[in-house]
Each structure stands twice: as structure tokens, then as C-alpha cells.
């Protein structure tokens, strides 16, 4: 007599092509978790690799009929454990659904499958003199489906918003295998509830995205870059607050001394490692307008106490500095065990928050490298500590929680762009009031009444 596991696998093998169903425990290992450090992961029983919406439907119908949990995933670039397996689950890998189905320049959108790599879409749009704005640091290998699941951000969020602001419509397979198309094909539309925004950022707990219509913008002008070096983080924070009252930069990024030193050790490029903080701003306004906006940023930084502030006339140097910012995470990651936080606060509370990060580092006796999207208040304090040191690990975990409390007390959020996943689920209830929690539970119940989609992630579910 066949076991329930064998019956489930048999159903998948009947509906999916050869090689699309994996049960070997060794081959399943890479699909247990994403990139989050310290996030729990279970043992899946099978991984499936559909190529069509119909095949995703077949997977969901078979899993739903048996009450088996399903964990959707893309490239596994997430940093919250949102794609981590649970014991006995089906891992639904969408990276083979990687077609760019259509690009419509006149209508300003692209139609893509969830496995399309972010940078690949950007490159394809460029051939039409168009631009896909969301640009996570992992854009060279993260997938559009994962970006949608987490409402991924990036360096350009300060001006162009996060992934949610680029999603016009979705095709979604629900928990029971039904398919729906939501959203719109044009830029405007207000018919019905905004279900698209509900799915964006839901971390695979409401449905499986199998197609997305994404807004494309005209290709921006080559950026003009402003750079400022500060003697302390507080002065840099004050500069950020003031910059956003006089300009709308296309990015405004911060790196502290710990991050600058780590990047310079990782890839020497002549960074000023004596600085307490570096601000990098860009304007994508064309010609003299971009130069004027960059000059305004320089003036603000000088008034805030920058020891050096200038508009770069050298695009090679500007590209190098932007590359240095993108290296912040991998450079700090090399220094030891790590915990990466992802807090966001109102810009008016940025200085207070930066001061708080420094106090937490001193109180908990840990190293914290702070970098992030200062223009929209989204900071990534990264705690680094020695491996194989249990006491340091405990201090790091305490510091991680302290950072979350710090963000909430500043009127902010525990996640600006990485999502809740596993590592922040325990504190989500601190951000959502009881009525909001009840609404979340009701929405989950409406879309996934038996609770098979990515259980244990993101939502404060009913006990």
C-alpha cells in the first residue's frame, strides 16, 4: 500500500515533466532555506519545479487535497527566512518560470513570469529605452517573484518607490488551485479593492504569483553624483533630513565607518576609512537640472558639518562609490557570524535612531556596521560577531531585538524591505494593534482557509 507521501509525489510526477520532482534528501538541502542568518528551517519532503501556470495549479490542487504545506520560493536571496522550508512541506520552486512574455513600450509595462531575474528585466527594458525601477542589492540574481513576495526595495526607492509601486497586475494561483487575474493593464484604475497591493509583500502566504505586469518608466538621464564625508553619524543624519526638504534625489545612501573599512578590506578602492560616515546621493534629472540638484545636496551637507563634500565630475568614480555601497553586505558578511536588521523610521527620527544604534552596540558589546537607504529612513544595521562564541551570539541576538524595539519607539517599522519571514514574526504583533492582527487573520482565512501556504511565516495567525 502506498504511503501518503508516495501518493503525493506520484500525483506531482503525473502532472509535471521529467526532472521536475525531486525527493532525494541530499538534493533537497539547497532548497531548505534562504540567505537569512539564524532563521529556522525544516525538512521538505519534495521540491517541485513547474514551468507553467497549469502545472502550479496541479501542485496546489494535490497539496490542498491532502492538507500538505507549500513553501513557494524563487532564487532564495531573501534575508528573513520567508522561503525557509517547514517539516513535511512541498517546496514550490518557481525559478524555471523565467519568460519575459511581452514588453509594451506604448503602454509602459512588461509581462513576466516569476522566475525572471531582476537585472535581466532591466536589461530587456533598456533595449526599448525603458527602465524597471526597483533595484535590490541582489538584483543580479534575485527573481521578480521573490521581489513581489517581499515588496523588495533598493537604492532607487527614495524617488521611485518599492516593488509595490511598479506592479500593475498579477496572475495568482490560490491555495486550492484556482487562478485569478487581478489589477489592471493601464497606468490608472480604481475598480474594486486593491488586491494587487495585498499580494505584494504577502510573502507567499496568500497565493502563488505566476505572472506579473510591471510598470516601466522612460530611461532616466545619466546620474549626477554628490559625495559627502562626515566626522560623525549624527551630522550625516541631520544632512539627510535637510536634503529631503530641498531635493528629490534618485538615491541617497549611507555607510558608516565600520562598513567603509569592511568594504575597503574586501575590495580596496581608496575609500576614506577615517570618516565616520559617507553619504552618496544621485540626481537623475537631465543636464543642468541634475547638476543643480547635486549642488544643492553638497550645500546642505556642508552646512550639516561635512568635512568634505563635492559633486563628482568623474562617472568612473561615481560608479565605484555606488559599487562600494552594493558591496556593504558581502564585505561585512566576511567578518564573522552576522545578523542583518532592516528597520525603517521617519526621516525626522533618523538622528535619534542612529544615536540609538551606537548605544546598542556599546551596551551589548557587539560590532554593528550601519548602511542603508537613508533617504527613506531604511537602515540596515548589521551585527557581526565571532563564530563559535556562544556568549557573543547571545549578545548579538539581544542587540537584534534592541534594534527592532528602537525602530518601533521611533514610530517606524521592524522591516522596511526584507519582510517578516521567520526571524521577525515574533515581534510583528508589537507593531500591529489587536484590530490589525484580526484583520490579517481574516484575510489569511479568506485566501487560505486550511493554512497550507507558507505556514509559520510573516503573519500573526490565530493560535
Short mmCIF file of C-alpha atoms in Angstrom, two decimals:
data_model
loop_
_atom_site.label_atom_id
_atom_site.label_comp_id
_atom_site.label_asym_id
_atom_site.label_seq_id
_atom_site.Cartn_x
_atom_site.Cartn_y
_atom_site.Cartn_z
CA UNK A 1 0.00 0.00 0.00
CA UNK A 2 1.39 3.39 -0.96
CA UNK A 3 2.08 5.93 1.76
CA UNK A 4 0.53 9.39 1.64
CA UNK A 5 3.96 10.78 0.70
CA UNK A 6 4.25 8.38 -2.20
CA UNK A 7 0.73 9.28 -3.32
CA UNK A 8 1.56 12.97 -3.23
CA UNK A 9 4.81 12.51 -5.16
CA UNK A 10 3.01 10.29 -7.65
CA UNK A 11 0.42 13.00 -8.27
CA UNK A 12 3.18 15.52 -8.92
CA UNK A 13 5.04 13.16 -11.27
CA UNK A 14 1.85 12.60 -13.25
CA UNK A 15 1.38 16.32 -13.90
CA UNK A 16 4.93 17.68 -14.13
CA UNK A 17 7.64 16.95 -16.72
CA UNK A 18 10.56 14.60 -16.14
CA UNK A 19 13.11 16.03 -13.71
CA UNK A 20 10.64 18.46 -12.17
CA UNK A 21 10.05 16.44 -8.97
CA UNK A 22 12.96 15.99 -6.52
CA UNK A 23 12.80 13.79 -3.41
CA UNK A 24 16.46 12.89 -2.77
CA UNK A 25 17.27 14.37 0.69
CA UNK A 26 20.74 15.45 -0.43
CA UNK A 27 19.36 17.29 -3.46
CA UNK A 28 16.73 18.96 -1.27
CA UNK A 29 19.30 20.60 1.00
CA UNK A 30 19.79 23.76 -1.12
CA UNK A 31 16.03 24.35 -1.00
CA UNK A 32 15.66 24.30 2.79
CA UNK A 33 16.43 27.96 3.42
CA UNK A 34 17.13 31.40 2.00
CA UNK A 35 20.05 33.71 2.87
CA UNK A 36 18.82 34.76 6.32
CA UNK A 37 21.25 34.07 9.14
CA UNK A 38 19.84 32.42 12.24
CA UNK A 39 16.44 31.57 10.73
CA UNK A 40 14.89 28.19 11.48
CA UNK A 41 14.36 25.76 8.59
CA UNK A 42 12.58 22.42 8.39
CA UNK A 43 12.96 19.40 6.15
CA UNK A 44 10.83 19.31 2.97
CA UNK A 45 9.61 16.01 1.55
CA UNK A 46 9.74 17.12 -2.06
CA UNK A 47 10.70 20.04 -4.28
CA UNK A 48 8.81 20.68 -7.50
CA UNK A 49 9.82 22.82 -10.47
CA UNK A 50 6.80 23.80 -12.58
CA UNK A 51 7.14 25.65 -15.87
CA UNK A 52 3.53 26.73 -16.46
CA UNK A 53 0.60 28.14 -14.54
CA UNK A 54 -1.27 24.89 -15.20
CA UNK A 55 1.50 22.92 -13.51
CA UNK A 56 1.42 25.25 -10.49
CA UNK A 57 -2.32 24.66 -10.33
CA UNK A 58 -1.76 20.90 -10.34
CA UNK A 59 0.73 21.17 -7.47
CA UNK A 60 -1.59 23.32 -5.38
CA UNK A 61 -4.61 21.08 -6.01
CA UNK A 62 -2.71 17.96 -4.96
CA UNK A 63 -1.26 19.62 -1.85
CA UNK A 64 -4.59 21.21 -0.89
CA UNK A 65 -6.46 17.91 -1.19
CA UNK A 66 -4.03 16.35 1.30
CA UNK A 67 -3.52 19.35 3.58
CA UNK A 68 0.22 19.45 2.85
CA UNK A 69 2.03 22.77 3.39
CA UNK A 70 3.57 24.51 0.36
CA UNK A 71 6.51 26.92 0.55
CA UNK A 72 6.99 28.99 -2.63
CA UNK A 73 10.48 30.24 -3.46
CA UNK A 74 12.48 31.93 -6.18
CA UNK A 75 16.27 32.30 -6.08
CA UNK A 76 16.47 32.13 -2.28
CA UNK A 77 18.02 35.59 -1.98
CA UNK A 78 15.69 36.61 0.85
CA UNK A 79 17.06 37.79 4.19
CA UNK A 80 14.20 36.99 6.56
CA UNK A 81 13.69 33.22 6.25
CA UNK A 82 10.49 33.75 4.29
CA UNK A 83 11.42 30.97 1.84
CA UNK A 84 12.59 28.52 4.51
CA UNK A 85 11.08 25.06 4.40
CA UNK A 86 8.86 23.65 7.12
CA UNK A 87 8.91 19.98 8.09
CA UNK A 88 6.99 17.82 5.65
CA UNK A 89 6.36 20.61 3.16
CA UNK A 90 6.42 20.87 -0.60
CA UNK A 91 8.96 23.44 -1.80
CA UNK A 92 7.48 25.09 -4.88
CA UNK A 93 10.43 26.39 -6.90
CA UNK A 94 9.40 28.97 -9.49
CA UNK A 95 12.79 29.80 -10.97
CA UNK A 96 12.12 27.78 -14.16
CA UNK A 97 9.17 30.01 -14.99
CA UNK A 98 11.54 32.62 -16.40
CA UNK A 99 9.99 34.02 -19.58
CA UNK A 100 9.67 37.70 -20.37
CA UNK A 101 6.38 37.31 -22.20
CA UNK A 102 5.90 40.82 -23.52
CA UNK A 103 7.21 44.37 -23.36
CA UNK A 104 4.77 47.07 -24.44
CA UNK A 105 6.54 50.42 -24.75
CA UNK A 106 3.40 52.36 -25.69
CA UNK A 107 1.52 51.05 -22.65
CA UNK A 108 4.54 51.30 -20.36
CA UNK A 109 4.62 47.77 -18.97
CA UNK A 110 6.23 44.35 -19.23
CA UNK A 111 4.62 40.95 -18.67
CA UNK A 112 6.94 38.46 -16.97
CA UNK A 113 6.94 35.13 -15.20
CA UNK A 114 8.05 34.96 -11.55
CA UNK A 115 11.44 33.36 -12.21
CA UNK A 116 12.76 36.26 -14.30
CA UNK A 117 15.93 37.74 -12.78
CA UNK A 118 15.53 41.40 -11.84
CA UNK A 119 18.59 42.56 -13.81
CA UNK A 120 17.51 40.57 -16.86
CA UNK A 121 14.24 42.52 -16.96
CA UNK A 122 16.13 45.78 -16.56
CA UNK A 123 18.41 44.85 -19.47
CA UNK A 124 15.46 43.86 -21.66
CA UNK A 125 13.64 47.11 -20.88
CA UNK A 126 16.75 49.11 -21.77
CA UNK A 127 16.62 47.82 -25.35
CA UNK A 128 13.36 49.79 -25.63
CA UNK A 129 14.83 52.86 -23.86
CA UNK A 130 12.75 51.91 -20.82
CA UNK A 131 13.64 51.22 -17.21
CA UNK A 132 12.39 48.93 -14.46
CA UNK A 133 13.00 50.95 -11.32
CA UNK A 134 13.13 48.52 -8.33
CA UNK A 135 16.79 47.58 -7.83
CA UNK A 136 17.51 45.38 -4.78
CA UNK A 137 21.18 44.88 -3.96
CA UNK A 138 20.74 41.26 -5.11
CA UNK A 139 19.30 42.33 -8.46
CA UNK A 140 21.84 40.25 -10.40
CA UNK A 141 20.29 37.04 -9.10
CA UNK A 142 17.03 37.71 -7.24
CA UNK A 143 13.77 36.93 -9.05
CA UNK A 144 10.78 39.12 -9.77
CA UNK A 145 8.51 36.66 -7.94
CA UNK A 146 10.62 36.94 -4.81
CA UNK A 147 10.72 40.73 -5.16
CA UNK A 148 6.92 40.76 -5.28
CA UNK A 149 6.60 38.38 -2.33
CA UNK A 150 8.69 40.63 -0.10
CA UNK A 151 7.87 44.01 -1.68
CA UNK A 152 11.61 44.35 -2.25
CA UNK A 153 13.17 47.77 -2.24
CA UNK A 154 16.55 49.03 -3.33
CA UNK A 155 18.61 52.13 -3.82
CA UNK A 156 16.06 53.95 -6.01
CA UNK A 157 13.14 53.62 -3.55
CA UNK A 158 13.62 57.14 -2.25
CA UNK A 159 12.31 58.54 -5.55
CA UNK A 160 10.55 55.68 -7.32
CA UNK A 161 9.15 53.56 -4.52
CA UNK A 162 9.43 49.83 -3.85
CA UNK A 163 8.25 46.86 -5.90
CA UNK A 164 4.60 47.53 -4.98
CA UNK A 165 4.76 50.82 -6.85
CA UNK A 166 5.79 49.01 -10.05
CA UNK A 167 3.21 46.19 -10.04
CA UNK A 168 0.14 46.87 -12.17
CA UNK A 169 -1.39 43.40 -12.24
CA UNK A 170 -0.85 39.78 -11.26
CA UNK A 171 -1.89 36.27 -12.18
CA UNK A 172 -2.15 34.26 -8.97
CA UNK A 173 -2.80 30.61 -8.18
CA UNK A 174 -4.70 30.33 -4.90
CA UNK A 175 -4.24 27.69 -2.23
CA UNK A 176 -6.92 25.41 -3.71
CA UNK A 177 -5.59 25.70 -7.27
CA UNK A 178 -7.97 28.33 -8.58
CA UNK A 179 -6.44 31.03 -10.79
CA UNK A 180 -7.28 34.72 -10.72
CA UNK A 181 -6.07 37.74 -12.65
CA UNK A 182 -6.11 40.96 -10.67
CA UNK A 183 -5.05 44.52 -11.27
CA UNK A 184 -5.07 46.49 -14.49
CA UNK A 185 -3.35 46.86 -17.85
CA UNK A 186 -3.20 50.64 -17.87
CA UNK A 187 -1.49 53.04 -15.50
CA UNK A 188 -4.75 54.09 -13.83
CA UNK A 189 -7.69 52.16 -12.42
CA UNK A 190 -9.75 52.08 -9.23
CA UNK A 191 -12.31 49.33 -9.88
CA UNK A 192 -12.66 47.04 -6.87
CA UNK A 193 -10.37 46.56 -3.90
CA UNK A 194 -6.63 46.88 -4.50
CA UNK A 195 -5.93 43.14 -4.35
CA UNK A 196 -2.61 43.56 -6.14
CA UNK A 197 -1.16 45.56 -3.26
CA UNK A 198 -2.47 42.94 -0.87
CA UNK A 199 -0.46 40.20 -2.57
CA UNK A 200 2.69 42.29 -2.91
CA UNK A 201 4.60 41.78 0.33
CA UNK A 202 2.45 38.85 1.49
CA UNK A 203 5.48 36.53 1.42
CA UNK A 204 3.70 33.66 -0.33
CA UNK A 205 1.06 33.29 2.38
CA UNK A 206 -1.95 34.22 0.22
CA UNK A 207 -1.22 32.79 -3.22
CA UNK A 208 1.44 31.93 -5.78
CA UNK A 209 2.26 34.59 -8.37
CA UNK A 210 2.65 33.06 -11.84
CA UNK A 211 2.68 36.25 -13.95
CA UNK A 212 3.20 39.94 -13.31
CA UNK A 213 2.52 43.11 -15.27
CA UNK A 214 5.18 45.58 -14.25
CA UNK A 215 5.38 49.29 -14.86
CA UNK A 216 8.27 50.51 -17.00
CA UNK A 217 9.47 54.10 -17.00
CA UNK A 218 11.43 56.16 -19.51
CA UNK A 219 15.14 55.52 -19.20
CA UNK A 220 16.49 58.24 -16.88
CA UNK A 221 19.34 60.54 -17.75
CA UNK A 222 22.88 59.58 -16.67
CA UNK A 223 23.07 60.46 -12.97
CA UNK A 224 24.94 63.32 -11.38
CA UNK A 225 26.58 62.24 -8.13
CA UNK A 226 27.22 64.08 -4.88
CA UNK A 227 29.53 62.70 -2.19
CA UNK A 228 29.95 63.88 1.40
CA UNK A 229 32.19 62.68 4.22
CA UNK A 230 31.19 63.31 7.85
CA UNK A 231 33.06 63.26 11.16
CA UNK A 232 30.14 61.59 12.95
CA UNK A 233 26.96 59.70 12.11
CA UNK A 234 24.69 62.28 13.72
CA UNK A 235 25.86 65.00 11.33
CA UNK A 236 25.20 62.68 8.41
CA UNK A 237 21.71 62.01 9.75
CA UNK A 238 20.98 65.72 10.02
CA UNK A 239 22.15 66.18 6.44
CA UNK A 240 19.74 63.51 5.23
CA UNK A 241 16.80 65.20 6.96
CA UNK A 242 17.68 68.53 5.33
CA UNK A 243 18.45 67.12 1.87
CA UNK A 244 14.96 65.70 1.53
CA UNK A 245 13.43 69.14 2.14
CA UNK A 246 15.28 70.72 -0.81
CA UNK A 247 15.76 67.89 -3.32
CA UNK A 248 14.35 64.59 -4.56
CA UNK A 249 17.48 62.52 -5.24
CA UNK A 250 17.17 59.28 -7.15
CA UNK A 251 19.19 57.65 -4.37
CA UNK A 252 20.58 58.75 -1.03
CA UNK A 253 22.73 56.13 0.66
CA UNK A 254 24.72 55.99 3.88
CA UNK A 255 27.70 53.93 5.02
CA UNK A 256 29.26 54.19 8.48
CA UNK A 257 32.93 53.79 9.40
CA UNK A 258 32.63 50.05 10.13
CA UNK A 259 31.09 49.45 6.74
CA UNK A 260 33.60 51.63 4.88
CA UNK A 261 36.51 49.78 6.49
CA UNK A 262 34.98 46.37 5.69
CA UNK A 263 34.40 47.28 2.04
CA UNK A 264 37.91 48.67 1.67
CA UNK A 265 39.41 45.47 3.10
CA UNK A 266 37.16 43.36 0.87
CA UNK A 267 37.88 45.29 -2.32
CA UNK A 268 40.44 48.11 -1.99
CA UNK A 269 39.36 51.22 -3.88
CA UNK A 270 40.78 54.10 -1.85
CA UNK A 271 37.77 54.78 0.39
CA UNK A 272 38.32 57.24 3.23
CA UNK A 273 38.28 54.83 6.17
CA UNK A 274 38.96 57.64 8.64
CA UNK A 275 35.47 59.03 8.04
CA UNK A 276 32.64 58.30 10.46
CA UNK A 277 30.11 58.25 7.65
CA UNK A 278 29.80 58.68 3.90
CA UNK A 279 26.69 59.90 2.10
CA UNK A 280 26.20 59.13 -1.57
CA UNK A 281 23.45 60.96 -3.46
CA UNK A 282 22.48 60.98 -7.11
CA UNK A 283 20.18 63.06 -9.25
CA UNK A 284 18.77 61.62 -12.47
CA UNK A 285 17.40 64.93 -13.69
CA UNK A 286 18.84 65.75 -17.12
CA UNK A 287 21.73 68.13 -17.72
CA UNK A 288 21.97 71.32 -15.71
CA UNK A 289 18.93 70.40 -13.60
CA UNK A 290 20.77 67.33 -12.30
CA UNK A 291 23.89 69.38 -11.62
CA UNK A 292 21.85 71.96 -9.71
CA UNK A 293 20.17 69.30 -7.59
CA UNK A 294 23.54 67.70 -6.78
CA UNK A 295 24.96 71.11 -5.88
CA UNK A 296 22.02 71.68 -3.53
CA UNK A 297 22.86 68.39 -1.81
CA UNK A 298 26.50 69.47 -1.48
CA UNK A 299 25.49 72.76 0.12
CA UNK A 300 23.24 71.03 2.64
CA UNK A 301 25.99 68.58 3.59
CA UNK A 302 28.49 71.38 4.12
CA UNK A 303 26.01 73.18 6.37
CA UNK A 304 25.44 69.98 8.35
CA UNK A 305 29.15 69.63 9.12
CA UNK A 306 30.64 67.52 6.34
CA UNK A 307 34.43 67.57 6.32
CA UNK A 308 34.38 67.06 2.57
CA UNK A 309 31.51 67.46 0.13
CA UNK A 310 31.57 67.71 -3.66
CA UNK A 311 29.80 66.95 -6.91
CA UNK A 312 31.67 64.26 -8.80
CA UNK A 313 32.61 65.12 -12.37
CA UNK A 314 34.02 61.63 -12.87
CA UNK A 315 31.45 58.94 -13.78
CA UNK A 316 34.03 56.22 -13.12
CA UNK A 317 34.46 57.42 -9.53
CA UNK A 318 30.69 57.66 -9.11
CA UNK A 319 30.24 54.09 -10.34
CA UNK A 320 32.99 52.94 -7.97
CA UNK A 321 31.32 54.54 -4.96
CA UNK A 322 27.95 53.10 -5.89
CA UNK A 323 29.62 49.72 -6.28
CA UNK A 324 31.13 50.17 -2.81
CA UNK A 325 27.67 50.68 -1.36
CA UNK A 326 26.42 47.49 -3.04
CA UNK A 327 29.36 45.62 -1.51
CA UNK A 328 28.40 46.58 2.05
CA UNK A 329 26.59 43.35 2.87
CA UNK A 330 29.10 40.86 1.38
CA UNK A 331 32.01 42.81 2.89
CA UNK A 332 30.59 42.69 6.43
CA UNK A 333 29.45 39.10 5.96
CA UNK A 334 33.08 38.01 5.64
CA UNK A 335 33.99 39.29 9.11
CA UNK A 336 32.24 36.56 11.12
CA UNK A 337 28.79 35.37 12.04
CA UNK A 338 26.15 38.01 11.35
CA UNK A 339 22.60 39.19 11.85
CA UNK A 340 21.25 41.73 9.38
CA UNK A 341 18.48 44.02 10.54
CA UNK A 342 16.15 46.01 8.30
CA UNK A 343 14.47 48.83 10.16
CA UNK A 344 12.82 51.95 8.78
CA UNK A 345 11.92 55.13 10.64
CA UNK A 346 10.53 58.56 9.74
CA UNK A 347 13.33 60.76 8.45
CA UNK A 348 12.71 63.19 11.29
CA UNK A 349 13.71 60.40 13.71
CA UNK A 350 16.82 59.33 11.78
CA UNK A 351 19.33 61.09 14.02
CA UNK A 352 17.68 59.66 17.12
CA UNK A 353 17.78 56.18 15.59
CA UNK A 354 21.43 56.41 14.56
CA UNK A 355 22.32 57.51 18.09
CA UNK A 356 20.35 54.55 19.41
CA UNK A 357 22.20 52.09 17.17
CA UNK A 358 25.52 53.32 18.53
CA UNK A 359 24.25 52.95 22.13
CA UNK A 360 23.07 49.41 21.46
CA UNK A 361 26.46 48.45 20.00
CA UNK A 362 28.21 49.77 23.10
CA UNK A 363 25.73 48.32 25.61
CA UNK A 364 25.70 44.85 24.05
CA UNK A 365 29.43 44.91 23.25
CA UNK A 366 28.93 43.98 19.61
CA UNK A 367 30.13 45.38 16.29
CA UNK A 368 27.36 46.96 14.22
CA UNK A 369 28.01 48.18 10.70
CA UNK A 370 25.24 50.54 9.60
CA UNK A 371 24.40 51.19 5.97
CA UNK A 372 21.23 51.66 4.01
CA UNK A 373 18.77 53.82 2.18
CA UNK A 374 18.98 56.91 4.33
CA UNK A 375 16.71 58.95 2.08
CA UNK A 376 13.65 56.90 3.01
CA UNK A 377 14.76 56.13 6.57
CA UNK A 378 15.54 52.48 5.82
CA UNK A 379 18.69 51.42 7.67
CA UNK A 380 20.43 48.06 7.69
CA UNK A 381 22.37 47.74 10.95
CA UNK A 382 24.42 44.55 10.54
CA UNK A 383 25.62 42.86 13.72
CA UNK A 384 28.89 40.96 13.29
CA UNK A 385 30.31 38.68 15.98
CA UNK A 386 32.87 35.88 16.33
CA UNK A 387 31.77 32.43 15.20
CA UNK A 388 31.84 29.65 17.80
CA UNK A 389 31.38 32.16 20.62
CA UNK A 390 28.06 31.41 22.37
CA UNK A 391 28.18 34.47 24.60
CA UNK A 392 28.79 36.77 21.64
CA UNK A 393 25.91 35.07 19.86
CA UNK A 394 23.57 35.76 22.76
CA UNK A 395 24.63 39.41 22.87
CA UNK A 396 24.08 39.69 19.12
CA UNK A 397 20.55 38.28 19.39
CA UNK A 398 19.78 40.71 22.21
CA UNK A 399 21.12 43.59 20.11
CA UNK A 400 18.97 42.46 17.17
CA UNK A 401 15.85 42.68 19.32
CA UNK A 402 17.00 46.02 20.75
CA UNK A 403 17.19 47.40 17.21
CA UNK A 404 13.62 46.33 16.49
CA UNK A 405 12.41 48.00 19.69
CA UNK A 406 14.36 51.11 18.75
CA UNK A 407 12.58 51.33 15.39
CA UNK A 408 9.12 50.90 16.90
CA UNK A 409 9.76 53.52 19.59
CA UNK A 410 10.79 55.92 16.84
CA UNK A 411 7.45 55.42 15.10
CA UNK A 412 8.97 53.14 12.47
CA UNK A 413 8.70 49.54 11.34
CA UNK A 414 10.60 46.32 12.01
CA UNK A 415 11.06 45.73 8.28
CA UNK A 416 11.49 48.26 5.51
CA UNK A 417 12.01 45.83 2.63
CA UNK A 418 13.26 42.38 3.64
CA UNK A 419 9.97 41.12 5.03
CA UNK A 420 9.00 39.40 8.26
CA UNK A 421 9.62 35.75 7.35
CA UNK A 422 10.71 33.68 10.33
CA UNK A 423 13.14 35.97 12.10
CA UNK A 424 10.73 38.84 12.87
CA UNK A 425 7.41 37.04 13.20
CA UNK A 426 7.64 37.08 16.98
CA UNK A 427 7.74 40.89 17.06
CA UNK A 428 5.19 41.64 14.35
CA UNK A 429 2.45 41.71 16.97
CA UNK A 430 4.32 44.57 18.67
CA UNK A 431 3.83 46.65 15.52
CA UNK A 432 0.24 45.64 14.69
CA UNK A 433 -2.52 46.54 17.11
CA UNK A 434 -5.08 43.83 18.01
CA UNK A 435 -7.60 45.01 15.44
CA UNK A 436 -4.97 44.98 12.68
CA UNK A 437 -3.91 41.48 13.74
CA UNK A 438 -7.52 40.34 13.50
CA UNK A 439 -7.80 41.80 10.00
CA UNK A 440 -4.64 40.00 8.93
CA UNK A 441 -6.01 36.73 10.27
CA UNK A 442 -9.31 37.25 8.47
CA UNK A 443 -7.56 37.92 5.16
CA UNK A 444 -5.43 34.82 5.54
CA UNK A 445 -8.52 32.77 6.35
CA UNK A 446 -10.30 34.09 3.25
CA UNK A 447 -7.49 33.18 0.85
CA UNK A 448 -6.09 30.06 2.52
CA UNK A 449 -8.66 28.63 4.95
CA UNK A 450 -6.73 25.43 5.75
CA UNK A 451 -3.44 27.30 6.15
CA UNK A 452 -1.15 25.42 3.73
CA UNK A 453 0.59 28.40 2.10
CA UNK A 454 3.95 29.17 3.72
CA UNK A 455 2.79 28.37 7.26
CA UNK A 456 4.71 29.90 10.14
CA UNK A 457 5.81 32.93 8.12
CA UNK A 458 5.01 36.61 8.32
CA UNK A 459 1.50 36.69 9.77
CA UNK A 460 0.31 36.76 13.41
CA UNK A 461 -2.06 33.83 12.85
CA UNK A 462 -4.67 32.64 15.29
CA UNK A 463 -3.33 30.07 17.77
#
